[in-house]
CSV table of C-alpha atoms in Angstrom, one decimal:
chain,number,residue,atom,x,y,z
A,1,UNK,CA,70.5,68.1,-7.3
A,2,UNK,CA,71.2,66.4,-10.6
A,3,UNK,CA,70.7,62.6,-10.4
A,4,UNK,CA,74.0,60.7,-9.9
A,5,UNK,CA,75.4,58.7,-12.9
A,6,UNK,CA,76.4,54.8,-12.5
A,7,UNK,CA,77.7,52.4,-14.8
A,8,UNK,CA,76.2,49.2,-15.0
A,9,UNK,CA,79.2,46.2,-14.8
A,10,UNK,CA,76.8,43.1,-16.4
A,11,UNK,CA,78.6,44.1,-19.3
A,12,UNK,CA,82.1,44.2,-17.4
A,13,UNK,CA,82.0,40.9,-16.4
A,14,UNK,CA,85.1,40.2,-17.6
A,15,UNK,CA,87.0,42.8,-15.3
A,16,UNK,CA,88.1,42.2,-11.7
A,17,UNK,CA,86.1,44.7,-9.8
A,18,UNK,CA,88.7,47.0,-8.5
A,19,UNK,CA,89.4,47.8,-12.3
A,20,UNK,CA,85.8,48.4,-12.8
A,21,UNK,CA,86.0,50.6,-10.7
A,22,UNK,CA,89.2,52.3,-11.3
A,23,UNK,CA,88.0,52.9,-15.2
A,24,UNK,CA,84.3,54.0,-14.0
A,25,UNK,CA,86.1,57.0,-12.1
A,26,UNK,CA,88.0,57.6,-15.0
A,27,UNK,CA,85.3,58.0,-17.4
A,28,UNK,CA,83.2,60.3,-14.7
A,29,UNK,CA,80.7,58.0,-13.2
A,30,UNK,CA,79.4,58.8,-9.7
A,31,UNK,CA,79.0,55.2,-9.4
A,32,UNK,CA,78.1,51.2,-10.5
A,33,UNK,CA,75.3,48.9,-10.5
A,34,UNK,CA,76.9,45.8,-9.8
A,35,UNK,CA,76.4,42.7,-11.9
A,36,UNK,CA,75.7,39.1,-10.0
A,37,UNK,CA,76.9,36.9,-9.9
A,38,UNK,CA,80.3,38.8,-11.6
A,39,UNK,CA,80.8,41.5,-9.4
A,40,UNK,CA,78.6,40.0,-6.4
A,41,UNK,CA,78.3,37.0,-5.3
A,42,UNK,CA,74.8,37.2,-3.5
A,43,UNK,CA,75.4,33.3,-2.9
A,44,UNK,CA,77.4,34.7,0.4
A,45,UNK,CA,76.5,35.4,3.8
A,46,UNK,CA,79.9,36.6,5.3
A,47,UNK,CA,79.2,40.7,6.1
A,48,UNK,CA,82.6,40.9,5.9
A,49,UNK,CA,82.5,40.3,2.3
A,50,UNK,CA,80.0,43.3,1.7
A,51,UNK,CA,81.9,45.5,3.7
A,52,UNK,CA,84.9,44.7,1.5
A,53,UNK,CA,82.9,45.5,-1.6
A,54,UNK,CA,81.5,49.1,-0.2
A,55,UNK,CA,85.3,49.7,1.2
A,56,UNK,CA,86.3,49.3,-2.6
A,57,UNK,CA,84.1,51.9,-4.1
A,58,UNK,CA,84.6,54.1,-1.6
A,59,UNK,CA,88.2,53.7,-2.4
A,60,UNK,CA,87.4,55.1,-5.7
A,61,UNK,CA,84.6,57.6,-4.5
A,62,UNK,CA,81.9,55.7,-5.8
A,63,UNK,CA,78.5,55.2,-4.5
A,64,UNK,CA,76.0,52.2,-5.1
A,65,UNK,CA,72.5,52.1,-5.9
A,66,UNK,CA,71.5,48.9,-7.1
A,67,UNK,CA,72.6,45.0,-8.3
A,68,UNK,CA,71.5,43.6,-11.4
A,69,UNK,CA,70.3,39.4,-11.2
A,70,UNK,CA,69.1,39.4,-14.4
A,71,UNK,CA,70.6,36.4,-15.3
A,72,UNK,CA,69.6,34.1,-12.0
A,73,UNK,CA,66.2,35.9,-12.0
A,74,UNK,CA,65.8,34.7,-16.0
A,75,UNK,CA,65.6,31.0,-14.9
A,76,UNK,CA,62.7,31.5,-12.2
A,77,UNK,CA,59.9,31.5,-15.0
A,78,UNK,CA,61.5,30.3,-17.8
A,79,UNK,CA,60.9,27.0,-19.7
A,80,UNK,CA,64.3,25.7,-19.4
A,81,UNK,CA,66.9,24.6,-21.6
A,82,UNK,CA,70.7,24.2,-22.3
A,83,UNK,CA,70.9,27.7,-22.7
A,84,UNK,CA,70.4,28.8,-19.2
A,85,UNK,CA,73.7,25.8,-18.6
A,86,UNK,CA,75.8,28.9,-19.7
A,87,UNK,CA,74.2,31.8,-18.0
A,88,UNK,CA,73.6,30.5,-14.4
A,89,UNK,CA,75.9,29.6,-11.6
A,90,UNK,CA,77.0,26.0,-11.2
A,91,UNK,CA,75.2,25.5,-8.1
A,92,UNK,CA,71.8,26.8,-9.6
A,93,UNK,CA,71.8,24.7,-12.8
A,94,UNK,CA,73.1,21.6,-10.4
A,95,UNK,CA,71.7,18.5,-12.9
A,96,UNK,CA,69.9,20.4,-14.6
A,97,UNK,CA,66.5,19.4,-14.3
A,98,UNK,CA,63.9,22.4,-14.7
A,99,UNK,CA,61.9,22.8,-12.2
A,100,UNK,CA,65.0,22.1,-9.8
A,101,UNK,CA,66.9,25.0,-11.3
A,102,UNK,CA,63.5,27.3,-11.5
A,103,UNK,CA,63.4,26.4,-7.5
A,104,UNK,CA,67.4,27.5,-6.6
A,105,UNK,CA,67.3,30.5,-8.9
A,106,UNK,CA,64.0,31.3,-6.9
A,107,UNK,CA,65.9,31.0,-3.7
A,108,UNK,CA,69.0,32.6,-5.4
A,109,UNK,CA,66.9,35.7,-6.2
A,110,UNK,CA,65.8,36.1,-2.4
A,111,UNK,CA,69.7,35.6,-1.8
A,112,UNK,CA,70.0,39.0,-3.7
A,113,UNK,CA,67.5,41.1,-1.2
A,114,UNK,CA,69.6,40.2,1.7
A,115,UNK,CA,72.9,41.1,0.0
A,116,UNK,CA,71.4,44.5,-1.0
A,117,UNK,CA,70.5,44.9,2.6
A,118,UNK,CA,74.0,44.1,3.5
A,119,UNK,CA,75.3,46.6,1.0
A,120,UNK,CA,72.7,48.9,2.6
A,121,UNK,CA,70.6,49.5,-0.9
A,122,UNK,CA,67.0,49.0,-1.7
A,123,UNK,CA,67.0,48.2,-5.6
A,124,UNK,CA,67.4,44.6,-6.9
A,125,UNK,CA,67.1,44.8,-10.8
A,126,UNK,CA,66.4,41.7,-13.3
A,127,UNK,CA,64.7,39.5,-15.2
A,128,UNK,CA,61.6,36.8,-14.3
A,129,UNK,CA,61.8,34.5,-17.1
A,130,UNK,CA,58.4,33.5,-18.8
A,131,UNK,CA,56.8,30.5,-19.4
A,132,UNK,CA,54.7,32.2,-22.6
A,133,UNK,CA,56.9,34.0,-23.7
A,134,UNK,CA,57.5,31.0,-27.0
A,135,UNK,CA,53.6,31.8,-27.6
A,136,UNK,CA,54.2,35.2,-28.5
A,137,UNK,CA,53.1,35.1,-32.2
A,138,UNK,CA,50.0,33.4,-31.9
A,139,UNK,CA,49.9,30.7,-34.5
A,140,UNK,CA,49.0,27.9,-33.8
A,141,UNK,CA,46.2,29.7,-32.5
A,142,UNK,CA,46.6,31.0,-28.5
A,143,UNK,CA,44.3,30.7,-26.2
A,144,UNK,CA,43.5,33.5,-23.4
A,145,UNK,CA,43.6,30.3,-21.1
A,146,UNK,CA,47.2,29.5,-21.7
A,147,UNK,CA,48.3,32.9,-21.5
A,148,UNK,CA,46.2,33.1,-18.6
A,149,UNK,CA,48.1,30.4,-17.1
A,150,UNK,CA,51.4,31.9,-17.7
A,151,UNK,CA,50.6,35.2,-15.3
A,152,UNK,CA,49.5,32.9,-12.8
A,153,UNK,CA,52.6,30.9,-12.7
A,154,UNK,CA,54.3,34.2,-12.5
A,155,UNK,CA,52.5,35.2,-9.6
A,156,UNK,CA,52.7,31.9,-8.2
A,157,UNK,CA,56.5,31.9,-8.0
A,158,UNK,CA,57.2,35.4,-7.2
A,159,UNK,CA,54.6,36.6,-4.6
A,160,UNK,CA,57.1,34.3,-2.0
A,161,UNK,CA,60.1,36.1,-3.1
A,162,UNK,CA,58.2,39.9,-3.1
A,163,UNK,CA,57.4,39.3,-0.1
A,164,UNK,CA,61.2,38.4,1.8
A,165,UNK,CA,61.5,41.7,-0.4
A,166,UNK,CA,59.2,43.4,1.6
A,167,UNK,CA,60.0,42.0,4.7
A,168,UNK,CA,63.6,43.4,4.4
A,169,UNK,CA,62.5,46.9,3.2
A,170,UNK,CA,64.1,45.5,-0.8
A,171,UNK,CA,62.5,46.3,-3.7
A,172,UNK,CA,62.7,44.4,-7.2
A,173,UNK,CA,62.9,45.9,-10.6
A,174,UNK,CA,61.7,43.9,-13.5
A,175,UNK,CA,63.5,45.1,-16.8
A,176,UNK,CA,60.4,45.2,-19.4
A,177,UNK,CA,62.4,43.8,-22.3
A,178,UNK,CA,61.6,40.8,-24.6
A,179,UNK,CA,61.3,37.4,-23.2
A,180,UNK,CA,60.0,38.6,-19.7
A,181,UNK,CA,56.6,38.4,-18.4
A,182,UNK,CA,56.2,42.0,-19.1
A,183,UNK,CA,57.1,43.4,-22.9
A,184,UNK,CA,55.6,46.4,-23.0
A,185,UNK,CA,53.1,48.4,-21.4
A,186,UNK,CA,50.4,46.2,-21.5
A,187,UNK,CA,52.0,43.1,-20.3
A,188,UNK,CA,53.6,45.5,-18.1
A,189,UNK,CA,50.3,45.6,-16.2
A,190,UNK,CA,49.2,42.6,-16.4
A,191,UNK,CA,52.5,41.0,-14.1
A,192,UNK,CA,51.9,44.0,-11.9
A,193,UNK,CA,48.1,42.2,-11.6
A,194,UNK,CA,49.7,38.9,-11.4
A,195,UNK,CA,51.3,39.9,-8.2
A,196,UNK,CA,48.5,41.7,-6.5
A,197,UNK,CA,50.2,44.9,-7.1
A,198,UNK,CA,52.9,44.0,-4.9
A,199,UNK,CA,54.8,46.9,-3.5
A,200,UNK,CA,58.2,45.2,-3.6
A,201,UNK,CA,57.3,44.6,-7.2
A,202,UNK,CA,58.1,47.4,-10.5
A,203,UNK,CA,60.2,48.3,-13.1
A,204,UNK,CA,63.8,49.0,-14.3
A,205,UNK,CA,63.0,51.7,-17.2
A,206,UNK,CA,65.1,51.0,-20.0
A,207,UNK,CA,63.9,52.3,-23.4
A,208,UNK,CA,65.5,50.4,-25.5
A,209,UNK,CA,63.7,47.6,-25.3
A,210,UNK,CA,60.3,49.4,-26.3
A,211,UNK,CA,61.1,51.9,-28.9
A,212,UNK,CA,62.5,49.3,-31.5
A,213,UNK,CA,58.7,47.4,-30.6
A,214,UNK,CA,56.7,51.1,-31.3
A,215,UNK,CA,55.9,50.9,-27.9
A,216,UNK,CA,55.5,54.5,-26.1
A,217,UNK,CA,58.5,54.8,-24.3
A,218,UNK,CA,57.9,57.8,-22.6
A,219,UNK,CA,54.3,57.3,-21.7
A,220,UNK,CA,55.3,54.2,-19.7
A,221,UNK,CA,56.9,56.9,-17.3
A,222,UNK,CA,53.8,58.2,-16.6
A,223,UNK,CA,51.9,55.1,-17.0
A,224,UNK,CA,54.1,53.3,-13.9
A,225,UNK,CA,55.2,56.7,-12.6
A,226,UNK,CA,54.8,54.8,-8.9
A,227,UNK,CA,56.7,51.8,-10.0
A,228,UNK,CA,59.8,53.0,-11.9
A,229,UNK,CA,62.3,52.1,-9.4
A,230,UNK,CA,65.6,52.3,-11.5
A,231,UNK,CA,66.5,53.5,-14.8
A,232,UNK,CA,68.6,52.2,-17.6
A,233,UNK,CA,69.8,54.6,-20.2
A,234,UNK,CA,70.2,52.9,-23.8
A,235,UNK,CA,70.0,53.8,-27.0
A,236,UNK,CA,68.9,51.6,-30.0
A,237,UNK,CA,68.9,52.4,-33.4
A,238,UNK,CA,65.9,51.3,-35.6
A,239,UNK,CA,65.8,51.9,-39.2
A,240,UNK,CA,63.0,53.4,-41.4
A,241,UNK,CA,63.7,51.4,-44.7
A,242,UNK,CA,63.2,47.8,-44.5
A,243,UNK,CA,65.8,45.5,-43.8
A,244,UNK,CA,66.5,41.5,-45.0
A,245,UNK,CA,66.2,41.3,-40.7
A,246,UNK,CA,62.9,42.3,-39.3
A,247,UNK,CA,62.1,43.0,-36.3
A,248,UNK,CA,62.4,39.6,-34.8
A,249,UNK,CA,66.4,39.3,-35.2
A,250,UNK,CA,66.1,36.9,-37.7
A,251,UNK,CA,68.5,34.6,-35.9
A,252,UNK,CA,71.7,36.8,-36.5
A,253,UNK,CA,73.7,38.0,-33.8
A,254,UNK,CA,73.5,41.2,-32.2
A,255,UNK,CA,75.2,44.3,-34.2
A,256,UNK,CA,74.8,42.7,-38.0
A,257,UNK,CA,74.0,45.8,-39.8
A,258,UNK,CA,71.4,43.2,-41.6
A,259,UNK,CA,69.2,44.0,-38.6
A,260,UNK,CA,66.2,46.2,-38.3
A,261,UNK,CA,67.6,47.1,-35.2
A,262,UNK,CA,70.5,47.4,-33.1
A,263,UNK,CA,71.9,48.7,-29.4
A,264,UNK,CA,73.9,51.8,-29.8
A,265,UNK,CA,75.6,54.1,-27.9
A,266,UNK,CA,73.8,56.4,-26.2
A,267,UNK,CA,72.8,59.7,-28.8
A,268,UNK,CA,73.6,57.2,-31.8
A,269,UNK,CA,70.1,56.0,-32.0
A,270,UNK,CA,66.4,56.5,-32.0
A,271,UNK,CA,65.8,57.4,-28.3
A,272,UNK,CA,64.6,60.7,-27.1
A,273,UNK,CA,66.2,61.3,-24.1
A,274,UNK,CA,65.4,64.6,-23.1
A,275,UNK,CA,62.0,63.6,-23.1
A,276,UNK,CA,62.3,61.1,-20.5
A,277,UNK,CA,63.4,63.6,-18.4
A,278,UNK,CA,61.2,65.2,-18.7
A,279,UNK,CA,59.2,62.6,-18.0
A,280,UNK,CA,61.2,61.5,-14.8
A,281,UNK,CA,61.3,64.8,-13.5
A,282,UNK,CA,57.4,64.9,-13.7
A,283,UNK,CA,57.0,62.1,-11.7
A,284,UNK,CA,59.9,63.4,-9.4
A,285,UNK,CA,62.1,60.4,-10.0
A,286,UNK,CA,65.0,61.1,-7.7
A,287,UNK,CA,67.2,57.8,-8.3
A,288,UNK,CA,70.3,57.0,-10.6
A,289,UNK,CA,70.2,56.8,-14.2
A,290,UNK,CA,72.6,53.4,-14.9
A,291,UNK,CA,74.3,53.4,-18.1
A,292,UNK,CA,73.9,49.8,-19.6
A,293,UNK,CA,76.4,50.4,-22.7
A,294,UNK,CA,75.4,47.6,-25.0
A,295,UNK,CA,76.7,49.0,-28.6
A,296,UNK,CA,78.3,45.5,-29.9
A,297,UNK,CA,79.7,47.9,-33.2
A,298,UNK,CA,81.8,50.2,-30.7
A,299,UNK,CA,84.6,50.2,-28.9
A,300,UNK,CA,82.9,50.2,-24.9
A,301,UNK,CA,86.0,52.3,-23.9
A,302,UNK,CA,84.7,55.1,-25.8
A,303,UNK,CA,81.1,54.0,-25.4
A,304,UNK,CA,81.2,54.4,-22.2
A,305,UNK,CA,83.1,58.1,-21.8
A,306,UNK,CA,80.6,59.2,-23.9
A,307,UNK,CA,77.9,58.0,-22.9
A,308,UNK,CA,78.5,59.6,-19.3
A,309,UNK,CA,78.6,62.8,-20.3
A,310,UNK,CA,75.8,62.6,-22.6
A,311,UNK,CA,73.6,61.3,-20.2
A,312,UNK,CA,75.2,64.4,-17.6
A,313,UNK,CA,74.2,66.9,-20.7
A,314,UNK,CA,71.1,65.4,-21.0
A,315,UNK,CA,69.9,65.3,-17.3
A,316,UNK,CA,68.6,68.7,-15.6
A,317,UNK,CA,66.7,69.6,-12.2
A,318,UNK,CA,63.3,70.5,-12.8
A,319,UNK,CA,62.3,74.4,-12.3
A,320,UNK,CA,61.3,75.6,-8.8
A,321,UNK,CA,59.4,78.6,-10.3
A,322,UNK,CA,56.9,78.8,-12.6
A,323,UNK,CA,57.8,81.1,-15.5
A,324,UNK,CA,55.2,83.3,-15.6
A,325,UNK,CA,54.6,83.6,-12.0
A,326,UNK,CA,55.3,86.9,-11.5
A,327,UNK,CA,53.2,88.2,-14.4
A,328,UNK,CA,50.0,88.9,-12.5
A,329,UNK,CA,52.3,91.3,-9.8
């Protein structure tokens, strides 16, 4: 069976649900990965309210795999700053002071496990946060120590929450993507080490975020082939001329065609896709691939019709038969 195609909603955060849903059925989605806190509010305990949310895409005929914290799960590592004022519930950021907000977006993120169990899923996808992140480019000099210290106050804030995970049967899925604790593959590792290789703990595949780096998007499959829990598709579109924006960003908004790179719609960039399912059918990755549409150049209407079809084109089951099995008969 071909793998079921959702929509994720972070990016329809301005939509009431219900018309989330009615345009997802409309463009062909099988079904949504649900945004927190805009399309769930994991702060609630009521069953009834979880009930109501699985009554509402069933209403529409779609199903649910996961729910997205990225941006309560951001403030659990992160050095913090007005920034995270506008990104995080009012009753997270409270006054504001850091380690206070770290602490409730820690609980916050454990509040997400048990709404996924009440929505009877096992995928939690997000962010951590990272207290090194700022000492990527290593001048002044780095030392190992201080990076060092950065995995360890990783693993010292989320080994408690991986394990209510584990205890409720919940897994979470850290999006490797720029200002996390893991980047790319190698950082990648290193968290999973930071946690002990926790088995609540792995990885949201999204490409996007590691072809624009030259990371080897495709050999992370295989690299985490036990840990991919989830996958984003995304394109991105990286350009090879150079630009007056490097690869940095250069402090200019998403979609300036000044960039180096830019999110696109998916088949308007750089991304092999057919490889990486390749790649996920050699791992036998079973689960959904979630459309994150993220093309700021684009109307997302049209983004996102697209998109699901390409991804539907794209996708195919694996072969049951070797093609020269019979040759030897």
């Amino acid at each position: 069976m071909k793998r079921f195609v959702t929509l994720c909603t972070l990016q329809w955060g301005d939509l009431p649900l219900e018309t989330v849903c009615q345009k997802a059925k409309s463009f062909g989605y099988d079904g949504l990965e649900l945004g927190v806190p805009a399309h769930v509010d994991t702060h609630e305990t009521d069953p009834a309210y979880y009930r109501g949310i699985l009554d509402l895409l069933g209403k529409y005929g779609l199903k649910l795999y996961a729910i997205s914290t990225h941006l309560i799960g951001q403030a659990v590592c992160d050095n913090i700053d007005i920034r995270h004022k506008s990104i995080l519930p009012d009753y997270i950021w409270g006054d504001g002071e850091p380690e206070g907000v770290r602490q409730r977006a820690a609980q916050a993120v454990i509040e997400a496990a048990h709404a996924a169990k009440a929505l009877g899923i096992e995928t939690v996808n997000g962010f951590t946060g990272s207290s090194i992140w700022h000492l990527l480019y290593s001048f002044p000099p780095v030392s190992e120590e201080m990076i060092e210290d950065g995995y360890a106050d990783f693993g010292r804030r989320f080994k408690p929450i991986l394990d209510e995970y584990a205890r409720l049967g919940v897994r979470y899925a850290l999006e490797v993507h720029p200002s996390e604790i893991a980047f790319d593959t190698f950082s990648a590792r290193r968290a999973l080490e930071a946690v002990d290789n926790h088995p609540a703990f792995g990885f949201n595949f999204d490409p996007s975020h590691l072809g624009y780096q030259g990371v080897d998007y495709v050999d992370f499959i295989y690299e985490f082939s036990d840990r991919i829990f989830h996958v984003h598709m995304k394109d991105v579109y990286w350009s090879d001329v150079p630009r007056r924006v490097g690869v940095f960003g250069g402090h200019v908004t998403f979609g300036d065609p000044r960039r180096y790179w830019n999110f696109r719609s998916i088949g308007r960039g750089n991304i092999r896709f057919e490889e990486i399912i390749r790649a996920l059918n050699a791992i036998g990755y079973h689960g959904p691939l979630s459309i994150e549409w993220e093309d700021s150049a684009m109307d997302r209407e049209q983004g996102a019709i697209e998109s699901c079809r390409l991804v539907k084109e794209y996708d195919f089951e694996p072969s049951a038969v070797a093609f020269d099995a019979h040759f030897g008969k």
